[in-house]
Amino acid sequence: MLSSATGIRVKTLEVSMKPITTLVCLPKMVCSSRQRTKLALVAQKGRVAKSALFATVLASCAGMSVIATAAHAQSFDAAWQQLQQVSDKLAASSAKVDRARAERDAGEDMNLPELSLNGSYTRLEKPLEMDLRDLNPMASLDPASLPPALGAALGSIPGELFITPFTEQDIFRASLSAMWPIYTGGRISAAQGIHEALLAEEEQQRELTRRELFTTLVDRYYGVMVAAELVRTQDKLVASLEKHVDHARKLEAHGQIAKVERLNAEVALDNARVQASSSRRQYEMTNIALKSLLKKAETPSSGLFIALSEPSLPQLAELTQKSHPALKLLDAKETQANGLIEVERGAYKPTVFLYGNYTLYEDDSLFAKMEPDWMLGVGFKMPLLSRDGRSGKVEAAHSALLQARHTKAQTREDLSLLLEQSFRQLRQAEEEYRALDSSRALAMENLRLRELAFNQGMSTSIERVDAELKLTAVDTQQLGAKFRYVQAYARLMAISGQLDEFIGQAQRASATMGEKQ
């Protein structure tokens, strides 16, 4: 798992599976000391092998102990298409992408002017009025100094004739106002760039989620295949041991073998039946895990495979370093940090804007008639002293940029290490699978000879059962190696972004299975 303080998480799957030797385990029997020791070792290996393989399958599948329902066959390609349609996790990531896209589109509107409709009602304590008698020269005029006739004439004029009303006591107004910033110190373009980078980040996060779901599907889908094959192997072992027990009873009846030999065969059969029942329960658990992922009961039809040609590690490394979504996500983080620096630097620069106002409704007062119906202008605002910590914000933005760059460098190293590790796990699994071919041939020949020797009374039941268990162990170990190969191959393809290449291999494996059937 690659993580950083920037909130980026690249989830990968670590798989560790111990070598498989056998599936069944046998209790102590009444036999010789050498035979008991030998059989105990076989039983111990069986317990370790079976638990190791099932632990890997169940860890990949996160199953539950519920009986699986009937399902129809589905190829891996079809399962992958279905998962992309029904996954709530992927849908949530897509919703975040849509949200970021909508915010990006909303940021484009910052280039547009702002137009608003304004309305108001105001009640004044008293109307605004002007009394001519309060103005010079009448304010400084002494009536006693005037001629009697003029003073009498002025005194006969009503006082309200000297008063001019400017407004009413109740004022109603409606207008349109506009403001258009034409220069903001680069803050608008920087904010738009941040929104674009946020969209790119969410798109890459969605791709990371998509690849994580792909590897999860590989684990659960092929985990069901492995569990089903283990069930078939156990059933085959039970059927073989049933024949062996039946034959042992006949030989005992004819006095060719001792009773203990027949008892050994029956105990081995009973334990094989218990293990077969356990295998079926495990198969049901892995089926439930796959069903919960796909929201539907499905039976995998694409088998395990070994690729015809080994992938090129240099080519995988080149593709990973060039196009991995975690690196692109960090590129978006770096772009956001650069944009944040520009925003904070713009706080030191002036803002220039156009503004205007148009009166839609006004009363019939003198003041309203004197006021113009519209006005236009240009203004600017230059911050001289602020308390928002502009210098500290610029420094923080620089730190965020350095953080993104260092995280990206570390992510490159981690991806290279993960790629190298997965590639070596792929090789190890393939080598183990191919090396077991000779072991399987030996186990089959050993079983054939032990069967003949037992039928002729020249071999014990324990030796016959031991040969059967060795063949089962080799088959199980080979199955485990093939499963680990597919898991490692899926991780390589997911890391390098070649999901279609894996699907192509799965389709060819499915076609091969169809031809064999």
XYZ file of C-alpha atoms in Angstrom:
517
model
C 0.000 0.000 0.000
C 1.422 3.332 -1.030
C 0.283 6.220 1.107
C 1.163 9.849 1.606
C 0.063 12.880 3.551
C -1.632 14.112 0.405
C -4.371 11.547 0.929
C -3.339 9.242 -1.931
C -3.664 5.559 -1.406
C -2.621 2.915 -3.908
C -3.926 -0.364 -2.765
C -2.244 -3.490 -3.817
C -2.691 -7.073 -2.861
C 0.038 -8.986 -1.081
C -0.350 -12.740 -1.483
C 1.640 -15.250 0.492
C 0.828 -18.931 0.189
C 2.838 -21.756 1.683
C 3.707 -24.762 -0.493
C 0.954 -27.332 -0.700
C 1.819 -30.948 0.000
C -1.473 -32.713 0.645
C -5.095 -32.142 1.558
C -6.035 -34.867 3.985
C -4.900 -35.626 7.501
C -5.060 -38.977 9.280
C -5.140 -39.726 13.017
C -2.849 -42.209 14.714
C -3.504 -45.841 13.855
C -2.630 -49.167 15.355
C 0.459 -50.036 13.331
C 4.216 -50.203 13.582
C 6.292 -47.360 15.032
C 7.856 -46.593 11.655
C 4.472 -46.575 9.959
C 2.918 -44.350 12.630
C 5.752 -41.840 12.276
C 5.461 -41.809 8.517
C 1.688 -41.451 8.564
C 1.833 -38.685 11.197
C 4.149 -36.662 8.971
C 1.785 -37.093 6.042
C -1.164 -36.047 8.203
C 0.654 -32.980 9.494
C 1.587 -31.906 5.988
C -2.007 -32.380 4.948
C -3.316 -30.066 7.648
C -0.767 -27.363 6.843
C -1.318 -27.657 3.106
C -5.072 -27.541 3.209
C -5.204 -24.670 5.699
C -2.618 -22.682 3.732
C -4.433 -22.962 0.430
C -7.851 -22.271 1.894
C -6.469 -19.379 3.917
C -5.246 -17.796 0.701
C -8.510 -18.383 -1.091
C -10.639 -17.120 1.791
C -8.433 -14.114 2.445
C -8.904 -13.161 -1.184
C -12.626 -13.833 -1.116
C -13.553 -12.630 2.395
C -16.234 -15.290 2.382
C -19.086 -16.105 4.784
C -20.414 -19.446 5.954
C -23.595 -19.405 3.919
C -24.561 -22.023 1.366
C -24.195 -20.681 -2.181
C -27.167 -20.650 -4.481
C -27.305 -22.116 -7.930
C -25.713 -19.960 -10.616
C -25.014 -20.043 -14.314
C -21.564 -20.049 -15.897
C -19.928 -16.684 -16.495
C -16.606 -15.845 -18.090
C -14.140 -13.545 -16.378
C -14.682 -10.869 -19.018
C -18.441 -10.911 -18.407
C -17.901 -10.833 -14.647
C -15.601 -7.807 -15.009
C -18.154 -5.957 -17.131
C -20.866 -6.753 -14.609
C -18.731 -5.624 -11.685
C -18.134 -2.244 -13.306
C -21.888 -1.803 -13.636
C -22.962 -2.887 -10.144
C -20.052 -1.802 -7.932
C -21.174 0.814 -5.417
C -17.554 1.702 -4.731
C -16.909 2.504 -8.385
C -20.225 4.362 -8.608
C -19.199 6.496 -5.628
C -15.902 7.334 -7.359
C -17.791 8.248 -10.533
C -20.080 10.503 -8.510
C -17.030 12.290 -7.115
C -15.761 12.779 -10.664
C -19.118 14.247 -11.705
C -19.031 16.545 -8.706
C -15.520 17.762 -9.548
C -16.553 18.294 -13.173
C -19.560 20.371 -12.107
C -17.340 22.462 -9.832
C -14.884 22.938 -12.704
C -17.699 24.132 -14.962
C -18.953 26.430 -12.215
C -15.490 27.968 -11.974
C -15.726 29.137 -15.588
C -18.459 31.568 -14.509
C -15.931 33.588 -12.524
C -15.029 35.328 -15.802
C -18.573 36.662 -16.207
C -19.969 39.933 -14.799
C -22.239 39.910 -11.783
C -25.728 41.363 -12.317
C -28.209 41.714 -9.487
C -31.711 43.086 -8.993
C -31.970 45.281 -5.920
C -35.084 46.539 -4.162
C -35.611 48.380 -0.916
C -38.197 50.048 1.267
C -37.100 52.671 3.775
C -39.127 54.647 6.294
C -37.483 57.854 7.489
C -37.948 59.510 10.832
C -39.172 62.505 8.879
C -39.068 63.506 5.222
C -36.060 65.385 3.952
C -37.067 69.018 3.445
C -35.386 72.389 2.799
C -36.730 75.635 4.298
C -35.733 78.740 2.305
C -35.823 80.743 5.462
C -32.862 78.733 6.677
C -30.785 79.858 3.693
C -28.940 83.090 3.214
C -29.824 85.870 2.792
C -33.157 85.216 4.480
C -31.586 83.343 7.353
C -29.528 86.400 8.275
C -32.246 88.915 7.446
C -33.694 90.926 10.338
C -37.391 91.728 9.616
C -37.138 94.857 11.767
C -34.572 96.317 9.422
C -36.877 96.012 6.426
C -39.273 98.712 5.294
C -42.658 98.286 6.975
C -44.457 97.487 3.733
C -41.930 94.780 2.738
C -41.881 93.284 6.200
C -45.683 93.116 6.247
C -45.699 91.448 2.819
C -43.202 88.785 3.896
C -45.069 88.135 7.074
C -48.294 87.513 5.177
C -46.726 84.650 3.139
C -47.612 81.167 4.609
C -44.608 79.334 6.056
C -45.149 76.111 4.067
C -44.481 78.044 0.878
C -40.893 78.427 1.986
C -40.473 74.627 2.501
C -39.311 72.396 -0.405
C -39.775 68.576 0.192
C -36.954 66.418 -1.241
C -38.227 62.974 -0.215
C -41.267 61.352 1.260
C -41.185 59.622 4.604
C -41.625 56.176 2.912
C -39.114 55.508 0.147
C -39.399 52.673 -2.424
C -36.537 51.891 -4.812
C -35.690 49.184 -7.396
C -32.559 48.998 -9.539
C -30.161 46.778 -11.469
C -26.518 46.768 -10.411
C -23.567 45.167 -12.186
C -19.956 44.481 -11.249
C -17.332 42.925 -13.537
C -13.794 42.229 -12.295
C -11.410 42.779 -15.176
C -8.169 42.190 -13.259
C -7.706 40.138 -10.100
C -3.977 39.547 -10.048
C -4.326 36.116 -11.670
C -6.486 34.713 -8.882
C -9.413 33.775 -11.130
C -7.307 31.852 -13.655
C -5.406 30.158 -10.809
C -8.659 29.087 -9.135
C -9.919 27.688 -12.429
C -6.682 25.739 -12.826
C -7.132 24.269 -9.346
C -10.654 23.137 -10.239
C -9.315 21.480 -13.392
C -6.622 19.707 -11.377
C -9.204 18.543 -8.829
C -11.175 16.961 -11.660
C -8.041 15.198 -12.924
C -7.325 13.965 -9.389
C -10.787 12.430 -9.003
C -10.542 10.801 -12.435
C -7.249 9.159 -11.493
C -8.648 8.124 -8.116
C -11.517 6.452 -9.941
C -9.023 4.577 -12.117
C -7.185 3.430 -8.992
C -10.487 2.185 -7.588
C -11.197 0.416 -10.872
C -7.852 -1.397 -10.803
C -8.318 -2.315 -7.153
C -11.696 -3.854 -7.986
C -10.059 -5.751 -10.850
C -7.536 -7.458 -8.575
C -10.285 -8.140 -6.029
C -12.368 -9.806 -8.734
C -9.387 -11.919 -9.817
C -8.892 -13.133 -6.253
C -12.549 -13.975 -5.683
C -13.356 -15.280 -9.168
C -10.392 -17.625 -9.393
C -10.679 -18.346 -5.680
C -13.981 -20.015 -6.498
C -12.256 -21.976 -9.277
C -9.577 -23.164 -6.852
C -12.124 -24.103 -4.204
C -14.163 -26.037 -6.779
C -11.070 -27.886 -7.971
C -10.184 -28.759 -4.390
C -13.666 -30.199 -3.945
C -13.203 -32.313 -7.065
C -9.792 -33.459 -5.841
C -11.205 -34.441 -2.464
C -14.162 -36.240 -4.026
C -11.776 -38.106 -6.284
C -9.704 -39.086 -3.260
C -12.806 -40.288 -1.416
C -13.911 -42.370 -4.406
C -10.454 -43.915 -4.705
C -10.281 -44.699 -0.992
C -13.768 -46.220 -1.087
C -12.563 -48.661 -3.724
C -9.460 -49.301 -1.645
C -11.531 -50.033 1.485
C -13.823 -52.350 -0.440
C -10.816 -54.208 -1.826
C -9.195 -54.357 1.619
C -12.315 -55.943 3.082
C -12.270 -58.628 0.409
C -8.577 -59.310 0.980
C -9.181 -59.531 4.741
C -12.044 -61.960 4.161
C -9.670 -64.185 2.191
C -7.001 -63.890 4.878
C -4.513 -62.083 2.657
C -4.133 -58.996 4.915
C -4.454 -58.343 8.626
C -7.404 -56.592 10.221
C -5.279 -53.550 11.025
C -4.699 -52.971 7.307
C -8.432 -52.816 6.678
C -8.895 -50.502 9.691
C -6.155 -48.207 8.381
C -7.945 -47.945 5.059
C -11.296 -47.189 6.741
C -9.796 -44.472 8.958
C -8.180 -42.868 5.913
C -11.546 -42.946 4.131
C -13.368 -41.369 7.079
C -10.842 -38.553 7.279
C -11.009 -38.005 3.534
C -14.793 -37.692 3.789
C -14.441 -35.107 6.568
C -11.971 -33.137 4.460
C -14.258 -33.385 1.438
C -17.144 -31.976 3.469
C -14.902 -29.163 4.698
C -13.849 -28.445 1.114
C -17.473 -28.095 0.070
C -18.122 -25.646 2.925
C -15.113 -23.614 1.859
C -16.343 -23.642 -1.714
C -19.693 -22.291 -0.582
C -17.942 -19.528 1.358
C -15.916 -18.408 -1.652
C -19.063 -18.490 -3.776
C -20.831 -16.186 -1.336
C -17.885 -13.776 -1.467
C -18.056 -13.651 -5.266
C -21.821 -13.200 -5.153
C -21.528 -10.257 -2.770
C -19.065 -8.617 -5.148
C -21.095 -9.144 -8.329
C -24.516 -8.699 -6.657
C -25.527 -11.924 -8.388
C -24.807 -15.634 -8.101
C -22.388 -16.671 -10.837
C -20.272 -19.742 -11.558
C -16.834 -18.966 -13.049
C -16.150 -20.571 -16.400
C -12.694 -19.114 -17.159
C -10.038 -21.451 -15.838
C -6.636 -20.804 -14.319
C -3.891 -20.310 -16.870
C -0.191 -19.922 -17.493
C 0.598 -17.268 -20.107
C 2.251 -18.512 -23.282
C 4.969 -15.869 -23.024
C 6.449 -14.165 -19.991
C 5.704 -10.420 -19.780
C 8.638 -8.071 -20.290
C 9.656 -6.406 -17.034
C 11.281 -3.352 -18.730
C 8.137 -2.811 -20.790
C 5.953 -3.132 -17.695
C 8.176 -0.664 -15.841
C 7.993 1.827 -18.700
C 4.206 1.619 -18.882
C 3.895 1.949 -15.118
C 6.144 4.986 -14.798
C 4.459 6.608 -17.768
C 0.784 6.114 -17.083
C 0.099 4.826 -13.566
C -2.892 6.720 -12.126
C -1.132 7.278 -8.793
C 1.566 9.301 -10.568
C -1.001 11.227 -12.590
C -2.920 11.883 -9.407
C 0.212 13.369 -7.855
C 0.724 15.471 -10.984
C -2.736 16.897 -10.324
C -1.750 17.529 -6.697
C 1.314 19.411 -7.905
C -0.815 21.506 -10.252
C -3.144 22.338 -7.369
C -0.200 23.448 -5.232
C 1.099 25.695 -8.022
C -2.371 27.183 -8.422
C -2.598 27.812 -4.697
C 0.697 29.715 -4.833
C -0.688 31.929 -7.607
C -3.878 32.565 -5.637
C -1.975 33.649 -2.540
C 0.413 35.822 -4.538
C -2.568 37.479 -6.192
C -3.700 38.703 -2.780
C -0.857 41.253 -2.944
C -2.123 42.671 -6.243
C -4.988 45.126 -6.857
C -8.422 44.209 -8.108
C -9.792 46.334 -10.948
C -13.490 46.191 -11.765
C -16.227 47.845 -13.778
C -19.485 48.694 -12.102
C -22.830 50.203 -13.036
C -26.349 50.837 -11.788
C -29.700 51.399 -13.498
C -32.789 52.618 -11.642
C -35.927 50.646 -12.452
C -38.374 52.304 -10.052
C -38.345 55.378 -7.850
C -40.897 57.674 -6.252
C -41.899 61.121 -7.485
C -39.831 63.054 -4.998
C -37.590 65.921 -5.997
C -34.546 63.995 -4.884
C -35.495 61.068 -7.146
C -35.923 63.404 -10.094
C -32.535 64.941 -9.471
C -30.796 61.550 -9.237
C -29.638 60.106 -12.647
C -31.320 56.941 -13.930
C -28.016 55.137 -14.595
C -24.327 55.368 -13.899
C -21.164 53.512 -14.980
C -17.677 53.536 -13.585
C -14.387 51.765 -12.990
C -12.872 51.066 -9.608
C -9.996 49.309 -7.947
C -9.152 47.863 -4.570
C -5.591 47.589 -3.362
C -4.986 45.749 -0.072
C -2.367 47.583 1.944
C -2.646 45.864 5.277
C -4.616 42.695 5.976
C -4.938 40.247 8.832
C -5.412 37.039 6.820
C -1.735 36.018 6.942
C -0.915 36.351 3.246
C 2.804 35.638 3.610
C 2.144 32.540 5.703
C -0.326 31.231 3.139
C 2.222 31.659 0.346
C 4.785 29.728 2.385
C 2.238 26.985 3.096
C 1.468 26.716 -0.614
C 5.188 26.270 -1.376
C 5.351 23.515 1.235
C 2.371 21.769 -0.365
C 4.187 21.866 -3.710
C 7.330 20.304 -2.237
C 5.206 17.683 -0.502
C 3.576 16.678 -3.781
C 6.949 16.409 -5.525
C 8.555 14.293 -2.797
C 5.492 12.062 -2.580
C 5.609 11.530 -6.325
C 9.284 10.540 -6.171
C 8.572 8.064 -3.362
C 5.585 6.665 -5.244
C 7.774 5.978 -8.276
C 10.165 3.986 -6.100
C 7.336 2.082 -4.437
C 5.759 1.207 -7.775
C 9.087 -0.057 -9.091
C 9.517 -2.211 -5.998
C 5.970 -3.550 -6.208
C 6.407 -4.340 -9.891
C 9.683 -6.164 -9.267
C 8.184 -8.124 -6.381
C 5.106 -9.169 -8.355
C 7.248 -10.169 -11.330
C 9.436 -12.406 -9.172
C 6.361 -13.950 -7.569
C 5.063 -14.655 -11.064
C 8.275 -16.418 -12.038
C 8.407 -18.378 -8.810
C 4.835 -19.610 -9.222
C 5.420 -20.623 -12.846
C 8.653 -22.441 -12.034
C 6.963 -24.281 -9.186
C 4.034 -25.255 -11.399
C 6.226 -26.630 -14.185
C 8.627 -28.350 -11.777
C 5.742 -30.303 -10.273
C 5.019 -32.072 -13.579
C 7.753 -34.606 -12.879
C 6.586 -34.980 -9.275
C 3.088 -35.730 -10.485
C 4.341 -38.354 -12.922
C 6.310 -39.971 -10.100
C 3.314 -39.868 -7.747
C 1.070 -41.496 -10.351
C 3.574 -44.274 -11.007
C 4.116 -44.776 -7.276
C 0.357 -45.088 -6.738
C 0.088 -47.621 -9.552
C 2.868 -49.767 -8.099
C 1.532 -49.528 -4.543
C -1.888 -50.559 -5.789
C -0.444 -53.642 -7.477
C 1.703 -54.489 -4.456
C -1.222 -54.164 -2.054
C -3.433 -56.348 -4.227
C -0.730 -59.022 -4.102
C -0.249 -58.674 -0.337
C 3.245 -57.233 -0.729
C 2.434 -53.738 0.544
C 0.542 -52.340 3.521
C -2.608 -50.261 3.463
C -0.701 -47.325 4.911
C 1.735 -47.388 1.999
C -1.172 -47.536 -0.444
C -2.923 -44.592 1.255
C 0.356 -42.693 1.460
C 0.792 -43.023 -2.311
C -2.753 -41.741 -2.844
C -2.131 -38.766 -0.568
C 1.125 -37.913 -2.312
C -0.642 -37.700 -5.657
C -3.365 -35.535 -4.133
C -0.705 -33.342 -2.524
C 1.089 -32.792 -5.827
C -2.182 -31.927 -7.575
C -3.057 -29.481 -4.816
C 0.388 -27.911 -4.797
C 0.273 -27.481 -8.548
C -3.173 -25.902 -8.261
C -1.890 -23.500 -5.612
C 1.078 -22.518 -7.778
C -1.214 -21.850 -10.713
C -3.508 -19.723 -8.550
C -0.563 -17.676 -7.275
C 0.604 -17.238 -10.858
C -2.763 -15.821 -11.915
C -2.811 -13.478 -8.916
C 0.708 -12.203 -9.647
C -0.093 -11.845 -13.347
C -3.225 -9.855 -12.496
C -1.233 -7.527 -10.238
C 1.343 -6.932 -12.964
C -1.333 -6.145 -15.509
C -3.196 -3.901 -13.062
C -0.058 -1.978 -12.115
C 0.919 -1.417 -15.755
C -2.653 -0.723 -16.879
C -2.959 -3.749 -19.184
C -6.269 -5.090 -17.929
C -7.301 -6.090 -21.448
C -4.200 -8.283 -21.736
C -5.252 -10.257 -18.675
C -8.806 -10.551 -19.997
C -7.416 -11.868 -23.291
C -5.454 -14.557 -21.451
C -8.586 -15.477 -19.481
C -10.613 -15.749 -22.684
C -8.029 -18.045 -24.257
C -8.033 -20.198 -21.130
C -11.822 -20.344 -21.229
C -11.754 -21.392 -24.887
C -9.208 -24.104 -24.087
C -11.422 -25.439 -21.298
C -14.376 -25.508 -23.688
C -12.414 -27.550 -26.225
C -11.332 -30.063 -23.552
C -14.909 -30.461 -22.379
